[in-house]
mmCIF file of C-alpha atoms in Angstrom:
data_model
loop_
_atom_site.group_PDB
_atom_site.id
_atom_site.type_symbol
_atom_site.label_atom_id
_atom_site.label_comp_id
_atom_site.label_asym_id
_atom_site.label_seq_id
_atom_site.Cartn_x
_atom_site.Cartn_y
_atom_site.Cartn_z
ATOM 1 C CA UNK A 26 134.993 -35.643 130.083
ATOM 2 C CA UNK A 27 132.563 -36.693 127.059
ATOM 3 C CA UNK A 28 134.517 -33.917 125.116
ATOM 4 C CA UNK A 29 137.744 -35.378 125.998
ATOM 5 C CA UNK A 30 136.442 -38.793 124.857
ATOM 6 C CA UNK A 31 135.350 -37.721 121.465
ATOM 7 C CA UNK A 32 138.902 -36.937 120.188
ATOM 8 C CA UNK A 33 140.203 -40.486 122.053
ATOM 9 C CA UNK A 34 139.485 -42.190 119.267
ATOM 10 C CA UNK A 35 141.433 -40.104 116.953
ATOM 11 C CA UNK A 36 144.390 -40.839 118.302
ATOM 12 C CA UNK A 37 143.762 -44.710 118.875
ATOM 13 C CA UNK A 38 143.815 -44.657 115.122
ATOM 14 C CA UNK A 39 147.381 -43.892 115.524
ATOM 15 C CA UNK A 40 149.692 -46.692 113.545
ATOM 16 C CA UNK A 41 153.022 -46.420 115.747
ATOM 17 C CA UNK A 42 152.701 -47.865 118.843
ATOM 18 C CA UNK A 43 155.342 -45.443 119.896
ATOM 19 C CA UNK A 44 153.141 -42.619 118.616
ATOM 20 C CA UNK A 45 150.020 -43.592 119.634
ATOM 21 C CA UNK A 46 151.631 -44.026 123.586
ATOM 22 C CA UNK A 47 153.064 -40.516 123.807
ATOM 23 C CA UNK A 48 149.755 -39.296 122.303
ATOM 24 C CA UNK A 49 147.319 -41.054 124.898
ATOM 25 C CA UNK A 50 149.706 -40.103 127.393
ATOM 26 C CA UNK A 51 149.126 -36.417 126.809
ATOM 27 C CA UNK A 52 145.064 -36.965 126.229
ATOM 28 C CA UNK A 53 145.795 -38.741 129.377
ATOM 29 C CA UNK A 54 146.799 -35.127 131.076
ATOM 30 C CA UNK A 55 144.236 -32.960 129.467
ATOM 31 C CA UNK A 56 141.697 -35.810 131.126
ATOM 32 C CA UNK A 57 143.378 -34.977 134.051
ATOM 33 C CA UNK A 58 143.155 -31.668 134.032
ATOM 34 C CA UNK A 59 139.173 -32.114 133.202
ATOM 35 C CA UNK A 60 138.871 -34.589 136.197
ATOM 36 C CA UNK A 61 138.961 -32.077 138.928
ATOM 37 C CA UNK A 62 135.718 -29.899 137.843
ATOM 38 C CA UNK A 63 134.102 -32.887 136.526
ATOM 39 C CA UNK A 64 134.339 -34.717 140.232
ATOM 40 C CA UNK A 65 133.156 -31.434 141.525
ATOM 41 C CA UNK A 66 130.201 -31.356 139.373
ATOM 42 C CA UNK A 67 129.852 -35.538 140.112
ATOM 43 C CA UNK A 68 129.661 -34.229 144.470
ATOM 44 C CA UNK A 69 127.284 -31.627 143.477
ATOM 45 C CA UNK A 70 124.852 -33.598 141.584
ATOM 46 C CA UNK A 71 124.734 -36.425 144.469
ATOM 47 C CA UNK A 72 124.814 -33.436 147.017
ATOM 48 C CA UNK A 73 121.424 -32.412 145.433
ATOM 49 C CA UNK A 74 120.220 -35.415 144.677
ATOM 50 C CA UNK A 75 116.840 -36.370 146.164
ATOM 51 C CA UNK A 76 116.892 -40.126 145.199
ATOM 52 C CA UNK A 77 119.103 -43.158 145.749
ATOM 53 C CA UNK A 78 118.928 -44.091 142.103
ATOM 54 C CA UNK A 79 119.955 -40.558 140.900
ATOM 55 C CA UNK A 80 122.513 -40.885 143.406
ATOM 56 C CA UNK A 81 123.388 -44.481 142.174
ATOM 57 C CA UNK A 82 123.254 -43.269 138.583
ATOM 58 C CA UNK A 83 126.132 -40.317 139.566
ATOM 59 C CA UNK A 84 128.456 -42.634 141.292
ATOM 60 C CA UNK A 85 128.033 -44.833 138.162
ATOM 61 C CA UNK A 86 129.384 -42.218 135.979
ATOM 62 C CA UNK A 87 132.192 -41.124 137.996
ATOM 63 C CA UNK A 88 133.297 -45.227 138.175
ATOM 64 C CA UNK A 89 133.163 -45.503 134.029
ATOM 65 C CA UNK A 90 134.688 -42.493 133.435
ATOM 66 C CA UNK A 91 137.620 -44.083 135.831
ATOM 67 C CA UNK A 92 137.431 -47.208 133.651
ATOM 68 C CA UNK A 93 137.667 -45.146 130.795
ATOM 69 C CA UNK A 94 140.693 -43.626 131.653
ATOM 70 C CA UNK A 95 142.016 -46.710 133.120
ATOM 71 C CA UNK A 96 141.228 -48.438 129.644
ATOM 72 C CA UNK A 97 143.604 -45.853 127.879
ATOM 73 C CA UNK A 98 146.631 -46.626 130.350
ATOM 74 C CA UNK A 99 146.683 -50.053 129.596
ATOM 75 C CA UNK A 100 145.982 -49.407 125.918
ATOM 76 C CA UNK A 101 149.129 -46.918 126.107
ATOM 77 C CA UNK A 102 151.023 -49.561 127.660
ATOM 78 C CA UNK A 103 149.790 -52.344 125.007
ATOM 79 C CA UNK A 104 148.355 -54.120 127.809
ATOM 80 C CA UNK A 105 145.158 -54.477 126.422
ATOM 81 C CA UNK A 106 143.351 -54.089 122.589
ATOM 82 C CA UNK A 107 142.035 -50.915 121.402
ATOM 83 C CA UNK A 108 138.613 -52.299 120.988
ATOM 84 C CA UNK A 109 138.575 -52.295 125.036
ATOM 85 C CA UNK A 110 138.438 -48.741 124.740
ATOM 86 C CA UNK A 111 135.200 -48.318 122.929
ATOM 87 C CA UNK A 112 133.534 -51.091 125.349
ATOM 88 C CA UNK A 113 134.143 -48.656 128.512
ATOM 89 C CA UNK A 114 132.932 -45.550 126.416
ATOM 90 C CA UNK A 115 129.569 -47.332 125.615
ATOM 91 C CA UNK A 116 129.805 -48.073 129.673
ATOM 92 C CA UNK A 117 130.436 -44.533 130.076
ATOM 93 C CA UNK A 118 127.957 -42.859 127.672
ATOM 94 C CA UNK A 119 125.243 -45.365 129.453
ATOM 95 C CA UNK A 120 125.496 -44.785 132.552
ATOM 96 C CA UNK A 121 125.359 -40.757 131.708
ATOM 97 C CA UNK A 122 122.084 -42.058 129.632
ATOM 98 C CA UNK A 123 120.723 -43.422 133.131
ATOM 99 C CA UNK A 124 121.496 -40.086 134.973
ATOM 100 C CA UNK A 125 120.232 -38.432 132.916
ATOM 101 C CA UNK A 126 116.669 -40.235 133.157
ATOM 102 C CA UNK A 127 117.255 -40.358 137.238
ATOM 103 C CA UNK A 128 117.591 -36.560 137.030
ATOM 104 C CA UNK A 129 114.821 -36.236 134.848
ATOM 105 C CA UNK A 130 112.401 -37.919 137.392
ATOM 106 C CA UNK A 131 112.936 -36.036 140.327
ATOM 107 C CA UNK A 132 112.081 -32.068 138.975
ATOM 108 C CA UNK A 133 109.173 -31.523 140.569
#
């Protein structure tokens, strides 16, 4: 997903609103099509998991990157202001911050 994201803001930078709609729409599909082996990998991870807080940190994840995508309907729609878009990245890239750490303290 965080490869997907990197190019999002790219096409935010987009002048036409026109432009910039049919563009998020199709970064909307290719995060689509990324969804599916990233929720896979989100069920393995809290499958595994020997902790409620890496658990916790894994659900958190799969919720921002949700918001994320969320964020760039209504930004397609010009429901909401670009700038929402980089407030449920930094929501995103934190809460794969805090699994990370969670992971980190349950290797043996």
């Amino acid at each position: 997903m965080g490869v997907e994201y990197r190019q999002t803001p790219e096409i935010l930078r987009t002048e036409d609103q026109e432009q910039r709609r049919a563009r998020l729409e199709e970064h909307r599909a290719r995060l689509r099509d990324a969804f599916g082996p990233f929720r896979h990998t989100c069920q393995v991870a809290t499958v595994h998991a020997r902790s409620s807080e890496a658990i916790d940190a894994c659900d958190h994840v799969f919720a921002a990157s949700r918001t994320v995508y969320m964020t760039l309907g209504d930004i397609a729609e010009g429901a909401t202001d670009v700038s929402a878009f980089h407030v449920a990245l930094d929501h995103y890239w934190t809460a794969v911050h805090e699994l990370g750490k969670a992971v980190r303290l349950e290797e043996p």
